[in-house]
Short mmCIF file of C-alpha atoms and ligand atoms in Angstrom, two decimals:
data_model
loop_
_atom_site.label_atom_id
_atom_site.label_comp_id
_atom_site.label_asym_id
_atom_site.label_seq_id
_atom_site.Cartn_x
_atom_site.Cartn_y
_atom_site.Cartn_z
CA MET A 13 85.70 -69.59 121.82
CA SER A 14 83.78 -71.67 119.15
CA PRO A 15 84.86 -75.18 119.33
CA HIS A 16 87.13 -76.50 116.62
CA SER A 17 89.73 -78.96 116.42
CA ILE A 18 93.34 -77.89 116.46
CA PRO A 19 95.49 -79.49 113.97
CA PRO A 20 98.76 -81.24 115.80
CA ALA A 21 101.91 -79.12 115.82
CA PRO A 22 104.55 -80.69 113.22
CA ALA A 23 106.83 -83.31 114.55
CA ALA A 24 110.15 -80.77 114.23
CA TYR A 25 108.02 -77.85 116.15
CA ARG A 26 109.53 -76.72 119.61
CA THR A 27 109.35 -73.48 121.18
CA LEU A 28 113.05 -71.87 121.17
CA ASP A 29 114.63 -70.43 123.92
CA THR A 30 117.65 -68.10 123.46
CA ASN A 31 119.93 -70.77 123.09
CA GLY A 32 117.47 -72.36 120.38
CA ILE A 33 117.25 -68.98 118.80
CA ARG A 34 120.87 -68.22 118.55
CA SER A 35 121.59 -71.44 116.92
CA PHE A 36 118.61 -71.32 114.78
CA LEU A 37 119.90 -68.07 113.40
CA ALA A 38 123.18 -69.44 112.95
CA GLY A 39 122.18 -71.96 110.57
CA VAL A 40 120.34 -69.56 108.32
CA PRO A 41 123.46 -67.99 105.99
CA THR A 42 121.34 -65.08 105.48
CA LEU A 43 120.58 -63.97 109.08
CA ALA A 44 123.68 -64.82 110.16
CA ALA A 45 125.56 -62.84 107.63
CA ARG A 46 123.27 -59.64 108.53
CA LEU A 47 124.34 -60.11 112.24
CA GLY A 48 127.59 -60.73 111.67
CA GLY A 49 130.47 -61.83 113.64
CA PRO A 50 130.30 -65.12 115.88
CA ALA A 51 127.05 -66.01 116.95
CA ALA A 52 128.11 -66.03 120.71
CA ARG A 53 128.26 -62.31 120.30
CA TRP A 54 124.66 -61.38 119.76
CA ARG A 55 122.57 -60.15 122.49
CA ILE A 56 119.19 -61.49 122.37
CA ARG A 57 116.16 -59.99 124.66
CA GLU A 58 112.87 -60.90 124.50
CA VAL A 59 110.22 -57.87 123.83
CA SER A 60 107.17 -59.77 123.84
CA ASP A 61 104.60 -57.59 124.94
CA GLY A 62 101.37 -58.68 123.32
CA ASN A 63 98.94 -61.92 123.97
CA LEU A 64 99.66 -63.97 121.67
CA ASN A 65 103.49 -65.03 120.53
CA ASN A 66 106.88 -64.97 121.47
CA VAL A 67 108.90 -62.02 120.01
CA PHE A 68 112.85 -61.25 120.30
CA LEU A 69 115.09 -58.94 119.08
CA ILE A 70 119.00 -59.95 118.03
CA ASP A 71 121.56 -57.65 117.82
CA GLY A 72 124.59 -58.30 115.89
CA PRO A 73 127.94 -56.45 115.17
CA ALA A 74 126.67 -55.89 111.64
CA GLY A 75 122.60 -55.52 112.25
CA GLY A 76 119.79 -56.49 113.94
CA VAL A 77 116.46 -59.13 113.20
CA CYS A 78 113.22 -59.69 114.91
CA PHE A 79 112.29 -63.40 115.33
CA LYS A 80 108.51 -63.98 116.34
CA GLN A 81 107.48 -67.51 116.82
CA SER A 82 103.92 -69.08 117.22
CA LEU A 83 103.18 -71.04 120.52
CA PRO A 84 100.76 -73.71 120.49
CA HIS A 85 98.68 -72.13 122.82
CA VAL A 86 97.90 -68.36 123.31
CA ARG A 87 101.22 -66.52 125.38
CA VAL A 88 99.56 -65.07 128.24
CA ASP A 89 96.97 -68.22 128.66
CA PRO A 90 98.32 -71.78 128.05
CA ALA A 91 95.37 -73.10 128.83
CA TRP A 92 93.78 -71.46 125.74
CA LYS A 93 94.93 -73.81 122.70
CA MET A 94 95.70 -72.72 119.27
CA PRO A 95 97.02 -73.75 115.82
CA LEU A 96 100.21 -72.31 115.09
CA ASP A 97 99.80 -71.21 111.51
CA ARG A 98 99.33 -67.35 112.61
CA THR A 99 103.19 -66.22 111.72
CA PHE A 100 102.43 -68.04 108.48
CA TYR A 101 99.68 -65.96 107.53
CA GLU A 102 101.66 -62.67 108.66
CA ALA A 103 104.68 -63.81 106.58
CA ALA A 104 102.11 -64.04 103.58
CA TYR A 105 100.35 -60.72 104.41
CA LEU A 106 103.86 -58.98 104.43
CA ARG A 107 104.91 -60.32 101.28
CA GLU A 108 101.68 -59.85 99.66
CA ILE A 109 101.62 -56.29 101.14
CA ARG A 110 105.23 -55.18 100.83
CA PRO A 111 105.23 -54.35 96.92
CA CYS A 112 102.53 -52.01 97.42
CA VAL A 113 103.15 -49.76 100.51
CA GLY A 114 106.97 -50.10 100.21
CA ALA A 115 108.76 -48.86 103.27
CA LEU A 116 105.83 -48.57 105.37
CA THR A 117 105.84 -51.93 106.73
CA THR A 118 109.17 -54.59 107.34
CA ASP A 119 110.59 -57.02 104.68
CA VAL A 120 110.31 -61.15 105.80
CA LEU A 121 113.64 -62.01 106.01
CA HIS A 122 112.78 -65.35 106.73
CA PHE A 123 110.28 -67.81 107.31
CA ASP A 124 110.19 -71.42 108.83
CA PRO A 125 107.05 -73.28 108.39
CA ASP A 126 108.45 -76.35 110.79
CA LEU A 127 108.82 -74.00 113.65
CA PHE A 128 106.49 -71.30 112.32
CA VAL A 129 109.24 -68.76 113.04
CA LEU A 130 109.23 -65.60 110.96
CA VAL A 131 112.32 -62.92 110.78
CA VAL A 132 111.71 -59.51 109.96
CA GLU A 133 113.89 -56.31 110.07
CA SER A 134 114.15 -55.27 113.64
CA LEU A 135 113.18 -51.51 114.44
CA ASP A 136 115.22 -50.87 117.19
CA ARG A 137 115.02 -47.35 116.82
CA HIS A 138 111.41 -47.29 116.83
CA VAL A 139 108.84 -47.16 119.68
CA VAL A 140 105.34 -48.64 119.67
CA LEU A 141 102.88 -45.58 118.64
CA ARG A 142 100.54 -46.59 121.54
CA ARG A 143 103.29 -46.13 124.11
CA GLY A 144 104.66 -43.16 122.37
CA LEU A 145 101.06 -41.58 122.76
CA MET A 146 100.62 -42.70 126.16
CA GLU A 147 104.31 -41.06 127.12
CA GLY A 148 102.80 -37.51 125.65
CA GLY A 149 104.57 -37.67 122.82
CA ALA A 150 103.70 -36.09 119.38
CA TRP A 151 104.28 -38.12 116.10
CA PRO A 152 103.09 -35.63 113.58
CA ASP A 153 103.46 -37.92 110.58
CA ALA A 154 102.15 -41.48 111.88
CA ALA A 155 98.30 -41.00 111.46
CA ARG A 156 98.99 -39.98 107.61
CA ALA A 157 101.25 -42.62 107.33
CA VAL A 158 98.60 -45.64 108.57
CA GLY A 159 96.17 -43.91 106.43
CA ALA A 160 98.99 -43.90 103.12
CA PHE A 161 99.40 -47.74 104.44
CA VAL A 162 95.78 -48.82 104.46
CA ALA A 163 95.20 -46.88 101.20
CA HIS A 164 97.88 -48.49 99.05
CA GLY A 165 97.09 -51.93 100.92
CA THR A 166 93.40 -52.12 100.32
CA PHE A 167 93.34 -50.59 96.95
CA ARG A 168 95.88 -52.65 95.53
CA THR A 169 94.18 -55.92 96.70
CA SER A 170 90.79 -54.72 95.66
CA LEU A 171 88.85 -55.54 92.66
CA LEU A 172 89.73 -51.39 91.69
CA ALA A 173 92.92 -52.54 90.98
CA ALA A 174 93.17 -56.36 89.59
CA PRO A 175 91.31 -58.75 87.46
CA PHE A 176 89.47 -60.93 89.88
CA GLU A 177 91.03 -64.06 88.73
CA GLU A 178 94.24 -62.34 91.03
CA VAL A 179 92.21 -60.78 93.82
CA THR A 180 89.78 -63.90 94.39
CA ARG A 181 93.29 -65.98 94.20
CA ARG A 182 94.86 -63.87 97.08
CA LEU A 183 91.82 -63.38 99.24
CA ASP A 184 91.08 -67.35 99.16
CA ILE A 185 94.39 -67.73 101.09
CA PHE A 186 93.53 -65.10 103.37
CA SER A 187 90.06 -66.74 103.98
CA GLY A 188 92.27 -69.62 105.53
CA ASN A 189 93.23 -67.51 108.45
CA ARG A 190 90.51 -68.94 110.67
CA THR A 191 92.06 -69.32 113.74
CA LEU A 192 92.71 -65.26 114.44
CA THR A 193 89.37 -64.38 112.17
CA ARG A 194 87.80 -66.54 114.77
CA ILE A 195 89.11 -64.32 117.63
CA THR A 196 88.08 -61.30 115.70
CA VAL A 197 84.77 -62.54 115.35
CA ASP A 198 84.30 -63.56 118.87
CA LEU A 199 86.29 -60.63 120.93
CA ILE A 200 85.52 -57.81 118.91
CA LEU A 201 82.18 -58.56 116.96
CA THR A 202 80.23 -60.53 119.38
CA ASP A 203 81.44 -60.89 122.70
CA PRO A 204 80.72 -57.32 124.40
CA TYR A 205 77.07 -57.63 122.83
CA ARG A 206 76.42 -61.07 124.96
CA ASP A 207 77.01 -62.14 128.50
CA HIS A 208 80.39 -64.18 128.61
CA PRO A 209 83.19 -65.04 131.11
CA ARG A 210 85.71 -62.98 128.80
CA ASN A 211 84.17 -60.06 129.37
CA HIS A 212 85.15 -58.02 132.19
CA TRP A 213 85.68 -53.92 132.86
CA ILE A 214 87.34 -52.14 135.79
CA SER A 215 84.42 -51.05 137.75
CA PRO A 216 80.52 -51.71 138.77
CA ASP A 217 80.24 -48.23 137.70
CA LEU A 218 80.41 -49.27 134.05
CA ASP A 219 77.34 -52.17 134.81
CA ARG A 220 74.83 -49.73 133.69
CA ILE A 221 76.46 -48.78 130.51
CA ALA A 222 77.65 -52.48 129.62
CA ALA A 223 73.99 -53.67 129.87
CA GLU A 224 72.70 -51.16 128.02
CA ILE A 225 75.03 -52.07 125.25
CA ARG A 226 74.26 -55.47 125.56
CA THR A 227 70.62 -55.16 125.29
CA ASP A 228 69.58 -51.90 123.39
CA PRO A 229 67.88 -53.60 120.17
CA ARG A 230 69.35 -50.71 118.03
CA VAL A 231 72.46 -51.80 118.90
CA ARG A 232 72.11 -55.21 118.12
CA ARG A 233 70.67 -54.53 115.25
CA ARG A 234 73.82 -52.61 113.88
CA VAL A 235 76.13 -54.98 115.38
CA GLY A 236 74.48 -57.93 113.11
CA ALA A 237 74.77 -56.32 110.13
CA MET A 238 78.40 -55.60 110.85
CA GLN A 239 79.12 -58.81 111.70
CA ALA A 240 77.37 -60.19 108.20
CA ARG A 241 79.71 -56.71 106.85
CA PHE A 242 83.18 -58.02 108.17
CA LEU A 243 82.18 -61.78 107.10
CA THR A 244 80.90 -61.24 103.36
CA CYS A 245 82.23 -57.99 102.01
CA ARG A 246 85.43 -59.18 100.21
CA GLN A 247 86.55 -55.63 99.42
CA ALA A 248 90.33 -56.18 99.88
CA LEU A 249 92.93 -57.86 102.00
CA LEU A 250 93.12 -56.39 105.32
CA HIS A 251 95.62 -56.08 108.33
CA GLY A 252 93.14 -57.08 110.25
CA ASP A 253 94.40 -55.90 113.84
CA LEU A 254 95.27 -52.09 113.34
CA HIS A 255 95.50 -50.86 116.35
CA THR A 256 97.99 -48.08 117.97
CA GLY A 257 99.96 -50.98 119.10
CA SER A 258 100.49 -52.57 115.28
CA VAL A 259 102.38 -49.18 114.42
CA MET A 260 105.88 -48.30 115.44
CA VAL A 261 107.65 -44.76 115.03
CA SER A 262 110.69 -43.04 115.19
CA ALA A 263 111.26 -39.37 114.56
CA ASP A 264 111.04 -39.90 110.72
CA ASP A 265 109.44 -43.16 110.11
CA THR A 266 106.42 -45.19 110.47
CA ARG A 267 106.04 -48.99 110.18
CA ILE A 268 102.79 -51.22 110.47
CA ILE A 269 103.79 -54.27 112.13
CA ASP A 270 101.85 -57.52 113.29
CA GLY A 271 99.72 -58.33 110.08
CA GLU A 272 98.94 -61.76 111.65
CA PHE A 273 95.03 -61.29 111.59
CA ALA A 274 95.30 -60.67 107.88
CA CYS A 275 91.50 -61.51 106.16
CA PRO A 276 89.49 -60.13 103.53
CA GLY A 277 86.96 -58.23 104.56
CA PRO A 278 85.53 -54.15 104.51
CA ILE A 279 88.26 -51.39 104.09
CA GLY A 280 86.03 -49.64 106.99
CA PHE A 281 87.46 -52.34 109.43
CA ASP A 282 90.71 -51.51 109.25
CA CYS A 283 90.36 -47.63 109.25
CA GLY A 284 87.48 -48.50 112.04
CA LEU A 285 89.98 -50.12 114.35
CA PHE A 286 92.64 -47.48 114.23
CA ILE A 287 90.23 -44.45 114.53
CA GLY A 288 88.43 -46.50 117.66
CA ASN A 289 92.20 -46.89 119.43
CA LEU A 290 92.57 -42.72 118.70
CA LEU A 291 89.30 -42.29 119.84
CA LEU A 292 89.93 -44.64 123.31
CA HIS A 293 93.43 -42.36 123.43
CA LEU A 294 91.49 -39.21 123.23
CA PHE A 295 89.14 -40.13 126.23
CA ALA A 296 92.25 -41.26 128.14
CA CYS A 297 94.34 -38.08 127.42
CA ARG A 298 95.11 -35.89 130.60
CA ASP A 299 95.92 -32.41 128.81
CA ALA A 300 94.23 -30.23 126.07
CA ASP A 301 96.82 -30.56 123.73
CA GLY A 302 96.83 -34.28 123.98
CA GLN A 303 93.27 -34.36 123.32
CA ASP A 304 93.98 -31.91 120.07
CA ARG A 305 96.80 -34.42 118.69
CA ALA A 306 94.55 -36.97 119.04
CA VAL A 307 91.71 -35.60 117.19
CA ARG A 308 94.06 -34.19 114.35
CA ASP A 309 95.14 -37.84 114.09
CA VAL A 310 92.21 -38.93 113.33
CA ALA A 311 91.62 -36.15 110.84
CA GLN A 312 94.92 -36.71 109.13
CA PHE A 313 94.26 -40.53 109.17
CA TRP A 314 91.04 -40.53 107.36
CA THR A 315 92.42 -37.17 105.18
CA SER A 316 95.38 -39.36 104.09
CA PHE A 317 93.53 -42.63 103.81
CA HIS A 318 90.58 -40.90 101.80
CA ASP A 319 92.68 -38.75 99.03
CA THR A 320 95.65 -41.42 98.54
CA PHE A 321 92.75 -44.08 97.89
CA LEU A 322 91.34 -41.93 95.37
CA GLU A 323 94.27 -40.39 93.66
CA LEU A 324 95.17 -44.36 93.28
CA TRP A 325 91.90 -45.14 91.94
CA HIS A 326 92.34 -41.90 89.51
CA THR A 327 95.58 -43.32 88.06
CA ALA A 328 94.25 -46.55 87.39
CA THR A 329 91.26 -45.25 85.76
CA ARG A 330 93.92 -42.88 83.75
CA GLN A 331 95.45 -45.72 82.62
CA ASP A 332 92.57 -47.90 81.85
CA GLY A 333 92.99 -49.54 85.05
CA ASN A 334 92.47 -53.64 85.15
CA GLY A 335 89.94 -53.92 87.74
CA ASP A 336 86.95 -55.73 87.10
CA ALA A 337 84.54 -53.60 89.49
CA TYR A 338 83.97 -50.26 88.57
CA ALA A 339 85.68 -51.01 85.28
CA ALA A 340 87.71 -48.26 83.57
CA ALA A 341 85.32 -48.95 80.33
CA LEU A 342 82.24 -48.13 82.25
CA PHE A 343 83.53 -44.49 82.77
CA ARG A 344 85.34 -43.68 79.89
CA ASP A 345 82.83 -41.15 78.60
CA ASP A 346 81.36 -40.05 81.95
CA PRO A 347 83.51 -38.39 84.30
CA SER A 348 81.01 -36.87 86.59
CA GLY A 349 79.69 -40.57 86.44
CA LEU A 350 82.90 -41.93 88.11
CA LEU A 351 83.44 -39.11 90.63
CA LYS A 352 79.82 -40.28 91.89
CA ALA A 353 80.60 -43.74 92.26
CA GLN A 354 83.83 -42.88 93.78
CA ALA A 355 81.98 -40.57 96.48
CA ASP A 356 79.16 -43.46 97.08
CA PHE A 357 81.75 -46.02 97.45
CA MET A 358 84.15 -43.86 100.04
CA GLN A 359 80.95 -42.90 101.64
CA ASP A 360 80.16 -46.54 102.25
CA VAL A 361 83.67 -47.26 103.74
CA ALA A 362 83.28 -44.09 105.90
CA GLU A 363 79.96 -45.57 107.61
CA ASP A 364 81.91 -48.80 108.19
CA THR A 365 84.65 -47.29 109.67
CA ILE A 366 82.54 -45.12 112.11
CA ALA A 367 80.27 -48.63 113.08
CA PHE A 368 83.66 -50.54 113.29
CA ALA A 369 85.23 -47.60 115.41
CA ALA A 370 82.64 -47.95 117.71
CA MET A 371 82.87 -51.52 118.38
CA GLU A 372 86.39 -51.47 118.93
CA ILE A 373 85.95 -48.87 121.59
CA ILE A 374 83.27 -50.92 123.35
CA ARG A 375 85.30 -53.96 123.21
CA ARG A 376 88.72 -52.63 124.36
CA ILE A 377 86.46 -51.42 127.52
CA VAL A 378 84.31 -54.50 128.23
CA GLY A 379 85.76 -57.13 126.58
CA TYR A 380 88.89 -59.45 126.93
CA ALA A 381 91.43 -57.33 126.11
CA HIS A 382 91.64 -54.03 126.88
CA VAL A 383 93.94 -50.90 126.05
CA PRO A 384 96.77 -49.40 128.62
CA ASP A 385 95.76 -46.45 127.50
CA PHE A 386 93.25 -45.37 130.64
CA ASP A 387 96.29 -46.62 132.94
CA THR A 388 97.54 -43.41 132.89
CA ILE A 389 94.53 -42.09 135.14
CA PRO A 390 95.45 -43.35 138.52
CA ASP A 391 92.32 -42.46 139.83
CA MET A 392 89.92 -45.49 139.34
CA ALA A 393 86.63 -43.72 139.35
CA ALA A 394 87.97 -41.03 137.30
CA ARG A 395 89.15 -43.52 134.87
CA ALA A 396 85.92 -45.26 134.67
CA GLU A 397 83.95 -42.28 134.18
CA ARG A 398 86.20 -41.49 131.14
CA GLN A 399 85.44 -45.20 130.15
CA GLY A 400 81.88 -44.40 130.29
CA THR A 401 81.94 -41.58 128.77
CA ALA A 402 83.51 -43.28 125.62
CA LEU A 403 81.43 -46.51 125.96
CA ALA A 404 78.23 -44.07 125.65
CA LEU A 405 79.64 -42.44 122.52
CA ALA A 406 80.12 -45.91 120.95
CA ARG A 407 76.50 -46.84 121.90
CA ASP A 408 74.98 -43.79 120.14
CA LEU A 409 76.96 -43.96 117.15
CA LEU A 410 75.53 -47.61 116.81
CA ALA A 411 71.97 -47.09 117.81
CA ALA A 412 71.42 -44.32 115.70
CA PRO A 413 74.04 -44.78 112.77
CA GLY A 414 72.28 -41.92 110.43
CA SER A 415 73.31 -39.43 113.12
CA THR A 416 76.71 -39.31 112.30
CA THR A 417 77.78 -40.49 108.44
CA SER A 418 81.10 -38.64 108.46
CA ILE A 419 84.75 -38.63 109.87
CA ALA A 420 83.92 -35.01 110.49
CA GLY A 421 80.94 -35.65 112.64
CA LEU A 422 82.44 -38.35 114.26
CA ILE A 423 85.49 -36.21 115.35
CA ASP A 424 83.20 -33.28 116.31
CA LEU A 425 80.76 -35.72 118.39
CA ALA A 426 84.07 -37.42 120.39
CA ARG A 427 85.82 -33.64 120.51
CA ASP A 428 82.51 -32.55 122.34
CA ARG A 429 82.27 -35.38 124.65
CA ALA A 430 85.46 -35.79 125.34
CA ARG A 431 86.17 -31.97 126.12
CA ARG A 432 85.24 -31.97 129.86
CA TYR A 433 88.10 -34.16 130.60
CA PRO A 434 91.62 -32.52 130.81
N1 LIG B 520 110.15 -55.84 113.83
C1 LIG B 520 110.41 -55.29 115.00
N2 LIG B 520 111.33 -54.42 115.52
C2 LIG B 520 111.32 -54.52 116.76
N3 LIG B 520 110.28 -54.56 117.60
C3 LIG B 520 109.49 -55.12 117.24
C4 LIG B 520 109.29 -55.40 116.19
N4 LIG B 520 107.90 -56.22 115.96
C5 LIG B 520 107.89 -56.15 117.06
N5 LIG B 520 108.29 -55.91 117.84
C6 LIG B 520 107.88 -55.44 119.66
O1 LIG B 520 107.43 -56.84 119.53
C7 LIG B 520 106.10 -56.73 120.62
C8 LIG B 520 105.22 -57.97 120.03
O2 LIG B 520 105.12 -58.01 118.89
P1 LIG B 520 104.08 -58.34 118.08
O3 LIG B 520 102.79 -56.93 118.34
O4 LIG B 520 104.07 -58.27 116.46
O5 LIG B 520 103.58 -59.40 118.97
P2 LIG B 520 102.10 -60.15 118.92
O6 LIG B 520 102.56 -61.30 119.87
O7 LIG B 520 101.44 -60.73 118.06
O8 LIG B 520 101.26 -59.19 119.52
P3 LIG B 520 99.89 -59.27 119.90
O9 LIG B 520 99.31 -60.23 120.79
O10 LIG B 520 99.40 -57.62 120.64
O11 LIG B 520 99.01 -59.42 118.90
C9 LIG B 520 105.84 -55.16 120.14
O12 LIG B 520 104.69 -54.53 120.70
C10 LIG B 520 107.07 -54.53 119.78
O13 LIG B 520 107.53 -54.34 121.11
MG1 LIG B 521 99.74 -60.01 117.10
#
């Protein structure tokens, strides 16, 4: 991690245990009323399963809430100190995005700026999509819902939908999310392409492909360009950590959670992270049906994102829009010119998506934080072989960007390479 000073925690900050959580919730009338009954009857259980924060679900006689608190360090590595402001950004993101995406995410019920506590709706009927996929479940609506989420959230926070004063005011706030953006820059965009002690992989069988990825000059050029793209292309407000662990699903509902990495950036970053995780799942699938579903999910996510985004754009243009980029006035007498401009825009998003998907695949196999999807393959040599195939696909996508420029092309290539496994 690059050196940066960590501001001291506010004097009032303390990490709450279950007793502390109970009295904290009892002290906020709206939350106490939502839970109902006497506080002593509330059931509190820890569900933290990520790297960063404490997360608890609390059930009362009347309802439930989800309690999330930042710690002054990485949850799974107390030696890795970290400022507390990540729940502030998650709360701010939810407040910005909720009016655009409706019930595809959760309501902020409360934020405490001294304790860095965020309380949101409890999704206790839901499971985390990654787990649901690993257990072989079919979630036929999830990918489409995530595509709609990205389309609404990014379109509405982009210069296509609003004047630059409004857009930049919002993006400037999230430019302050430097702690977690630094993690993205280091862990996703940099570490796998250099020797770094945080990098690790499951088998020496992957040494060669990991070294090829680090040393291929074509990969370096493309990665350098994507680093610049991530840091300079303030296209919209991103979720910033949109993997299958940031989506919760039930039989009839999909919610996107965990927006603490929210930052300005290229729309293809959110799309690429989600698709990258679906492709990781594809390479970990043990049966042909699961593979078919993974491929279908990539296609449905992209179609949903693409079509919803363009629909929003057409509607804004018809209503004379008020965005300062691709301003409606430019195309009033030139509808075919607008169609062409839109196609070019979406092509750029697709190409960003493919590159960021490849980088997500790479960092989730040889970087710091791996995905558990491959844990379902008991034989380590078989697991490493699948990971090697996924890494080779990602390497090829970065080394020869011109060879796959559409999501349909990406799907064909991935399906072809994964076909040998089930
Ligand atoms: N609103 C919610 N309702 C029910 N369960 C939730 C809710 N939000 C989070 N969870 C559960 O808590 C877990 C951790 O939440 P979350 O991913 O937000 O934490 P995190 O510390 O930010 O994780 P990461 O290190 O992966 O970023 C989730 O995987 C999920 O199981
Ligand atoms: Mg998180």
